[in-house]
């Protein structure tokens, strides 16, 4: 048995003709409870990797497993269901609906789970409290600061209590003080049990997380804690 939540084995993702490998053979395991940064310069393949981990995309070679389930073997419908129940997403651009209150933006995160409206709103209120925005429930995105908007987006991502949260450049549009509060919030959610993967080009941000996986040109060039392959690691660590 294993508590690997993400397991990639020689995963590739090719684009175009002739094919260019945006992901060029990545083997990576992430264990339940981890808080991991995937760090690399622009164009290194971070978003491609996040899309593969998030099952928004399938590998063109290799195997991607989420909670032990082979992404290649699942239908589009099964993947949608897996995402809705098991994975939360946060993006640099927040992706909130304008003109919609914070509580309804968050409640919409439960639409695909078949939760009734009253319960959606009750759970959304709780999620906003959890991210420290209990006092901003009826504000619309235009009435919130960038950091507050990202906290609403995080509340929406976690309102269904997914075990895995994926964040692509979550502080990319924020000033450094707001960015710091977002990083602290991610730490807090992680302490409460959510496995989190943060994509960033910012080495300083990455250094504030417990594990850093560096990628360049679609391959992993270093991993501060190649965790779940620990059997292989024991013999080499002292060297
Ligand atoms: P990052 O997020 O690190 O900036 P990406 O994963 O977005 O990197 O892109 C990695 C490489 O793959 C880049 O060279 C990019 O141009 C290419 N790429 C990404 N998506 C596509 C696509 N849909 N079609 C063609 N090339 C793509
Ligand atoms: Mg990107």
mmCIF file of C-alpha atoms and ligand atoms in Angstrom:
data_model
loop_
_atom_site.group_PDB
_atom_site.id
_atom_site.type_symbol
_atom_site.label_atom_id
_atom_site.label_comp_id
_atom_site.label_asym_id
_atom_site.label_seq_id
_atom_site.Cartn_x
_atom_site.Cartn_y
_atom_site.Cartn_z
ATOM 1 C CA UNK A 1 0.000 0.000 0.000
ATOM 2 C CA UNK A 2 0.978 3.555 -0.598
ATOM 3 C CA UNK A 3 -0.226 6.985 0.295
ATOM 4 C CA UNK A 4 1.031 8.509 -2.905
ATOM 5 C CA UNK A 5 -1.485 11.035 -4.109
ATOM 6 C CA UNK A 6 0.415 11.850 -7.308
ATOM 7 C CA UNK A 7 2.626 9.409 -9.154
ATOM 8 C CA UNK A 8 4.143 10.289 -12.510
ATOM 9 C CA UNK A 9 6.315 7.791 -14.303
ATOM 10 C CA UNK A 10 8.335 8.881 -17.369
ATOM 11 C CA UNK A 11 5.526 11.257 -18.290
ATOM 12 C CA UNK A 12 5.760 13.150 -21.562
ATOM 13 C CA UNK A 13 3.531 15.726 -23.203
ATOM 14 C CA UNK A 14 4.263 16.596 -26.809
ATOM 15 C CA UNK A 15 2.829 19.586 -28.652
ATOM 16 C CA UNK A 16 2.735 20.273 -32.367
ATOM 17 C CA UNK A 17 4.334 18.812 -35.464
ATOM 18 C CA UNK A 18 7.206 18.209 -35.405
ATOM 19 C CA UNK A 19 6.514 17.406 -31.759
ATOM 20 C CA UNK A 20 8.054 19.540 -29.028
ATOM 21 C CA UNK A 21 8.161 17.970 -25.577
ATOM 22 C CA UNK A 22 6.805 20.494 -23.060
ATOM 23 C CA UNK A 23 7.090 17.671 -20.538
ATOM 24 C CA UNK A 24 10.021 15.471 -21.463
ATOM 25 C CA UNK A 25 10.025 12.458 -19.166
ATOM 26 C CA UNK A 26 9.063 13.369 -15.619
ATOM 27 C CA UNK A 27 9.071 10.839 -12.802
ATOM 28 C CA UNK A 28 7.684 12.359 -9.634
ATOM 29 C CA UNK A 29 5.796 11.165 -6.579
ATOM 30 C CA UNK A 30 3.923 13.313 -4.107
ATOM 31 C CA UNK A 31 2.775 11.829 -0.841
ATOM 32 C CA UNK A 32 -0.374 12.733 1.008
ATOM 33 C CA UNK A 33 0.203 15.687 3.326
ATOM 34 C CA UNK A 34 3.041 17.261 1.341
ATOM 35 C CA UNK A 35 3.401 20.934 0.427
ATOM 36 C CA UNK A 36 5.525 21.052 -2.708
ATOM 37 C CA UNK A 37 6.831 23.813 -4.932
ATOM 38 C CA UNK A 38 7.452 23.095 -8.598
ATOM 39 C CA UNK A 39 9.820 25.836 -9.614
ATOM 40 C CA UNK A 40 11.325 26.831 -12.939
ATOM 41 C CA UNK A 41 11.705 29.718 -15.367
ATOM 42 C CA UNK A 42 9.032 30.772 -17.830
ATOM 43 C CA UNK A 43 8.554 28.150 -20.557
ATOM 44 C CA UNK A 44 10.125 25.333 -18.519
ATOM 45 C CA UNK A 45 6.916 23.296 -18.582
ATOM 46 C CA UNK A 46 5.388 24.112 -15.199
ATOM 47 C CA UNK A 47 1.830 24.694 -16.396
ATOM 48 C CA UNK A 48 2.037 21.647 -18.642
ATOM 49 C CA UNK A 49 3.049 19.587 -15.605
ATOM 50 C CA UNK A 50 0.288 21.076 -13.473
ATOM 51 C CA UNK A 51 -2.286 20.265 -16.149
ATOM 52 C CA UNK A 52 -1.055 16.669 -16.200
ATOM 53 C CA UNK A 53 -1.159 16.369 -12.399
ATOM 54 C CA UNK A 54 -4.597 17.980 -12.417
ATOM 55 C CA UNK A 55 -5.866 15.567 -15.111
ATOM 56 C CA UNK A 56 -6.806 18.513 -17.319
ATOM 57 C CA UNK A 57 -4.536 16.853 -19.848
ATOM 58 C CA UNK A 58 -3.310 13.330 -20.525
ATOM 59 C CA UNK A 59 0.313 12.292 -21.090
ATOM 60 C CA UNK A 60 1.370 11.455 -24.644
ATOM 61 C CA UNK A 61 3.753 8.868 -23.119
ATOM 62 C CA UNK A 62 4.348 7.463 -19.654
ATOM 63 C CA UNK A 63 1.907 6.973 -16.808
ATOM 64 C CA UNK A 64 0.174 9.492 -14.543
ATOM 65 C CA UNK A 65 -1.658 8.203 -11.494
ATOM 66 C CA UNK A 66 -3.781 10.251 -9.125
ATOM 67 C CA UNK A 67 -4.603 8.406 -5.901
ATOM 68 C CA UNK A 68 -3.502 5.274 -7.689
ATOM 69 C CA UNK A 69 -5.850 5.728 -10.666
ATOM 70 C CA UNK A 70 -4.252 5.692 -14.097
ATOM 71 C CA UNK A 71 -5.368 8.868 -15.894
ATOM 72 C CA UNK A 72 -4.959 7.192 -19.278
ATOM 73 C CA UNK A 73 -7.482 4.520 -18.368
ATOM 74 C CA UNK A 74 -10.233 6.950 -17.330
ATOM 75 C CA UNK A 75 -12.851 8.430 -19.666
ATOM 76 C CA UNK A 76 -13.356 12.193 -19.926
ATOM 77 C CA UNK A 77 -16.414 11.858 -17.717
ATOM 78 C CA UNK A 78 -14.520 9.886 -15.100
ATOM 79 C CA UNK A 79 -11.741 12.478 -15.152
ATOM 80 C CA UNK A 80 -14.239 15.314 -14.680
ATOM 81 C CA UNK A 81 -15.681 13.495 -11.699
ATOM 82 C CA UNK A 82 -12.206 12.845 -10.294
ATOM 83 C CA UNK A 83 -11.372 16.549 -10.611
ATOM 84 C CA UNK A 84 -14.650 17.699 -9.101
ATOM 85 C CA UNK A 85 -14.261 15.513 -6.035
ATOM 86 C CA UNK A 86 -10.532 15.216 -5.487
ATOM 87 C CA UNK A 87 -8.717 18.284 -6.863
ATOM 88 C CA UNK A 88 -8.987 22.022 -6.257
ATOM 89 C CA UNK A 89 -7.405 24.559 -8.608
ATOM 90 C CA UNK A 90 -6.085 28.073 -8.004
ATOM 91 C CA UNK A 91 -4.755 30.250 -10.827
ATOM 92 C CA UNK A 92 -2.715 33.413 -11.114
ATOM 93 C CA UNK A 93 -5.692 35.309 -12.614
ATOM 94 C CA UNK A 94 -8.128 34.297 -9.819
ATOM 95 C CA UNK A 95 -10.871 33.395 -12.365
ATOM 96 C CA UNK A 96 -13.703 34.747 -10.242
ATOM 97 C CA UNK A 97 -17.043 35.736 -11.783
ATOM 98 C CA UNK A 98 -17.373 39.532 -11.856
ATOM 99 C CA UNK A 99 -20.563 40.961 -10.399
ATOM 100 C CA UNK A 100 -21.041 37.859 -8.245
ATOM 101 C CA UNK A 101 -20.603 38.054 -4.475
ATOM 102 C CA UNK A 102 -17.740 36.264 -2.753
ATOM 103 C CA UNK A 103 -20.092 33.778 -1.138
ATOM 104 C CA UNK A 104 -21.726 32.880 -4.463
ATOM 105 C CA UNK A 105 -18.379 32.626 -6.228
ATOM 106 C CA UNK A 106 -17.306 30.128 -3.580
ATOM 107 C CA UNK A 107 -20.668 28.315 -3.515
ATOM 108 C CA UNK A 108 -20.331 27.725 -7.272
ATOM 109 C CA UNK A 109 -17.325 25.534 -6.477
ATOM 110 C CA UNK A 110 -19.862 22.960 -5.250
ATOM 111 C CA UNK A 111 -22.118 23.010 -8.326
ATOM 112 C CA UNK A 112 -20.624 19.871 -9.812
ATOM 113 C CA UNK A 113 -20.885 17.958 -6.573
ATOM 114 C CA UNK A 114 -24.675 18.006 -6.593
ATOM 115 C CA UNK A 115 -24.927 19.964 -3.356
ATOM 116 C CA UNK A 116 -28.173 21.924 -2.839
ATOM 117 C CA UNK A 117 -28.110 25.700 -2.869
ATOM 118 C CA UNK A 118 -28.694 26.309 0.839
ATOM 119 C CA UNK A 119 -25.951 23.886 1.758
ATOM 120 C CA UNK A 120 -23.653 25.313 -0.920
ATOM 121 C CA UNK A 121 -24.019 28.737 0.654
ATOM 122 C CA UNK A 122 -23.522 27.444 4.188
ATOM 123 C CA UNK A 123 -20.353 25.619 3.172
ATOM 124 C CA UNK A 124 -19.172 28.642 1.179
ATOM 125 C CA UNK A 125 -19.582 30.832 4.249
ATOM 126 C CA UNK A 126 -17.512 28.372 6.279
ATOM 127 C CA UNK A 127 -14.820 28.285 3.572
ATOM 128 C CA UNK A 128 -14.637 32.092 3.509
ATOM 129 C CA UNK A 129 -14.249 32.098 7.297
ATOM 130 C CA UNK A 130 -11.461 29.567 6.878
ATOM 131 C CA UNK A 131 -9.500 31.909 4.584
ATOM 132 C CA UNK A 132 -10.136 34.903 6.854
ATOM 133 C CA UNK A 133 -12.799 36.576 4.713
ATOM 134 C CA UNK A 134 -15.849 36.106 6.909
ATOM 135 C CA UNK A 135 -16.339 39.866 6.760
ATOM 136 C CA UNK A 136 -16.352 40.033 2.956
ATOM 137 C CA UNK A 137 -19.104 37.531 2.068
ATOM 138 C CA UNK A 138 -21.256 39.889 0.033
ATOM 139 C CA UNK A 139 -18.456 41.850 -1.594
ATOM 140 C CA UNK A 140 -17.970 41.413 -5.327
ATOM 141 C CA UNK A 141 -14.513 40.869 -6.848
ATOM 142 C CA UNK A 142 -14.283 44.530 -7.920
ATOM 143 C CA UNK A 143 -14.678 45.570 -4.282
ATOM 144 C CA UNK A 144 -11.838 43.352 -3.074
ATOM 145 C CA UNK A 145 -8.056 43.726 -3.145
ATOM 146 C CA UNK A 146 -5.957 41.318 -5.196
ATOM 147 C CA UNK A 147 -4.973 39.337 -2.115
ATOM 148 C CA UNK A 148 -8.605 39.116 -1.009
ATOM 149 C CA UNK A 149 -9.656 37.951 -4.474
ATOM 150 C CA UNK A 150 -7.073 35.204 -4.382
ATOM 151 C CA UNK A 151 -8.334 34.157 -0.954
ATOM 152 C CA UNK A 152 -11.868 33.918 -2.384
ATOM 153 C CA UNK A 153 -10.459 31.780 -5.208
ATOM 154 C CA UNK A 154 -8.720 29.555 -2.651
ATOM 155 C CA UNK A 155 -11.954 29.256 -0.646
ATOM 156 C CA UNK A 156 -13.717 28.164 -3.836
ATOM 157 C CA UNK A 157 -10.982 25.622 -4.539
ATOM 158 C CA UNK A 158 -11.209 24.038 -1.077
ATOM 159 C CA UNK A 159 -14.939 24.338 -0.384
ATOM 160 C CA UNK A 160 -15.489 20.777 -1.610
ATOM 161 C CA UNK A 161 -12.630 19.628 0.665
ATOM 162 C CA UNK A 162 -10.509 18.063 -2.064
ATOM 163 C CA UNK A 163 -7.469 16.162 -0.772
ATOM 164 C CA UNK A 164 -5.270 17.796 -3.438
ATOM 165 C CA UNK A 165 -4.911 21.514 -4.149
ATOM 166 C CA UNK A 166 -2.992 22.734 -7.204
ATOM 167 C CA UNK A 167 -1.966 26.370 -7.483
ATOM 168 C CA UNK A 168 -0.411 27.848 -10.646
ATOM 169 C CA UNK A 169 1.537 31.038 -9.819
ATOM 170 C CA UNK A 170 -0.945 31.925 -7.035
ATOM 171 C CA UNK A 171 0.993 35.036 -6.026
ATOM 172 C CA UNK A 172 1.943 36.090 -9.558
ATOM 173 C CA UNK A 173 -0.468 39.036 -9.641
ATOM 174 C CA UNK A 174 0.041 40.138 -6.056
ATOM 175 C CA UNK A 175 2.317 42.569 -4.243
ATOM 176 C CA UNK A 176 4.763 40.855 -1.922
ATOM 177 C CA UNK A 177 2.795 41.511 1.294
ATOM 178 C CA UNK A 178 -0.387 39.968 -0.169
ATOM 179 C CA UNK A 179 1.703 37.163 -1.626
ATOM 180 C CA UNK A 180 3.061 36.407 1.830
ATOM 181 C CA UNK A 181 -0.436 36.099 3.307
ATOM 182 C CA UNK A 182 -1.368 33.693 0.510
ATOM 183 C CA UNK A 183 1.711 31.554 1.201
ATOM 184 C CA UNK A 184 0.816 31.545 4.915
ATOM 185 C CA UNK A 185 -2.718 30.502 4.060
ATOM 186 C CA UNK A 186 -1.427 27.617 1.929
ATOM 187 C CA UNK A 187 0.727 26.496 4.868
ATOM 188 C CA UNK A 188 -2.328 26.612 7.138
ATOM 189 C CA UNK A 189 -4.483 24.583 4.725
ATOM 190 C CA UNK A 190 -1.624 22.092 4.447
ATOM 191 C CA UNK A 191 -1.415 21.797 8.250
ATOM 192 C CA UNK A 192 -5.130 21.004 8.198
ATOM 193 C CA UNK A 193 -4.424 18.063 5.892
ATOM 194 C CA UNK A 194 -4.604 19.217 2.264
ATOM 195 C CA UNK A 195 -1.797 18.086 -0.036
ATOM 196 C CA UNK A 196 -0.690 21.160 -1.996
ATOM 197 C CA UNK A 197 1.381 21.666 -5.133
ATOM 198 C CA UNK A 198 2.402 25.230 -5.916
ATOM 199 C CA UNK A 199 3.781 26.150 -9.332
ATOM 200 C CA UNK A 200 6.037 29.167 -9.310
ATOM 201 C CA UNK A 201 8.852 30.865 -11.189
ATOM 202 C CA UNK A 202 9.782 32.588 -7.905
ATOM 203 C CA UNK A 203 12.709 30.826 -6.202
ATOM 204 C CA UNK A 204 12.163 32.841 -3.019
ATOM 205 C CA UNK A 205 8.579 31.660 -2.737
ATOM 206 C CA UNK A 206 9.632 28.089 -3.480
ATOM 207 C CA UNK A 207 12.249 28.244 -0.717
ATOM 208 C CA UNK A 208 9.487 28.963 1.812
ATOM 209 C CA UNK A 209 7.852 25.576 1.099
ATOM 210 C CA UNK A 210 9.105 22.282 2.559
ATOM 211 C CA UNK A 211 9.949 20.616 -0.775
ATOM 212 C CA UNK A 212 11.185 22.099 -4.041
ATOM 213 C CA UNK A 213 11.118 20.308 -7.363
ATOM 214 C CA UNK A 214 13.042 22.291 -9.974
ATOM 215 C CA UNK A 215 12.197 21.833 -13.631
ATOM 216 C CA UNK A 216 13.838 23.090 -16.776
ATOM 217 C CA UNK A 217 13.056 22.270 -20.398
ATOM 218 C CA UNK A 218 10.403 19.802 -19.316
ATOM 219 C CA UNK A 219 12.545 17.677 -17.003
ATOM 220 C CA UNK A 220 13.141 17.588 -13.252
ATOM 221 C CA UNK A 221 16.628 18.924 -12.606
ATOM 222 C CA UNK A 222 16.514 18.689 -8.807
ATOM 223 C CA UNK A 223 14.182 17.528 -6.071
ATOM 224 C CA UNK A 224 14.906 18.470 -2.451
ATOM 225 C CA UNK A 225 12.945 15.451 -1.164
ATOM 226 C CA UNK A 226 12.288 12.743 -3.719
ATOM 227 C CA UNK A 227 10.067 11.430 -0.920
ATOM 228 C CA UNK A 228 8.189 8.372 -1.964
ATOM 229 C CA UNK A 229 11.089 6.745 -3.767
ATOM 230 C CA UNK A 230 12.663 6.500 -0.327
ATOM 231 C CA UNK A 231 13.859 2.923 -0.754
ATOM 232 C CA UNK A 232 16.164 4.046 -3.516
ATOM 233 C CA UNK A 233 17.236 7.059 -1.518
ATOM 234 C CA UNK A 234 18.429 5.317 1.639
ATOM 235 C CA UNK A 235 21.548 3.899 0.036
ATOM 236 C CA UNK A 236 22.618 7.089 -1.715
ATOM 237 C CA UNK A 237 21.934 9.710 0.897
ATOM 238 C CA UNK A 238 25.212 9.411 2.783
ATOM 239 C CA UNK A 239 27.302 9.642 -0.363
HETATM 240 P P1 LIG B 1 5.622 27.445 -17.983
HETATM 241 O O1 LIG B 1 4.302 27.281 -17.303
HETATM 242 O O2 LIG B 1 6.775 26.934 -17.181
HETATM 243 O O3 LIG B 1 5.869 28.844 -18.431
HETATM 244 P P2 LIG B 1 4.433 25.876 -20.118
HETATM 245 O O4 LIG B 1 4.125 24.555 -19.544
HETATM 246 O O5 LIG B 1 3.311 26.831 -20.277
HETATM 247 O O6 LIG B 1 5.636 26.537 -19.303
HETATM 248 O O7 LIG B 1 5.109 25.676 -21.547
HETATM 249 C C1 LIG B 1 6.233 24.833 -21.761
HETATM 250 C C2 LIG B 1 6.573 24.781 -23.228
HETATM 251 O O8 LIG B 1 5.541 24.135 -23.960
HETATM 252 C C3 LIG B 1 6.734 26.152 -23.855
HETATM 253 O O9 LIG B 1 7.790 26.077 -24.776
HETATM 254 C C4 LIG B 1 5.418 26.379 -24.549
HETATM 255 O O10 LIG B 1 5.554 27.219 -25.659
HETATM 256 C C5 LIG B 1 5.015 24.977 -24.951
HETATM 257 N N1 LIG B 1 3.539 24.832 -24.948
HETATM 258 C C6 LIG B 1 2.732 24.890 -23.864
HETATM 259 N N2 LIG B 1 1.452 24.715 -24.204
HETATM 260 C C7 LIG B 1 1.425 24.550 -25.552
HETATM 261 C C8 LIG B 1 0.396 24.323 -26.527
HETATM 262 N N3 LIG B 1 -0.887 24.226 -26.157
HETATM 263 N N4 LIG B 1 0.770 24.200 -27.823
HETATM 264 C C9 LIG B 1 2.061 24.281 -28.194
HETATM 265 N N5 LIG B 1 3.080 24.483 -27.328
HETATM 266 C C10 LIG B 1 2.784 24.623 -26.028
HETATM 267 MG MG1 LIG B 2 2.877 28.668 -16.688
#
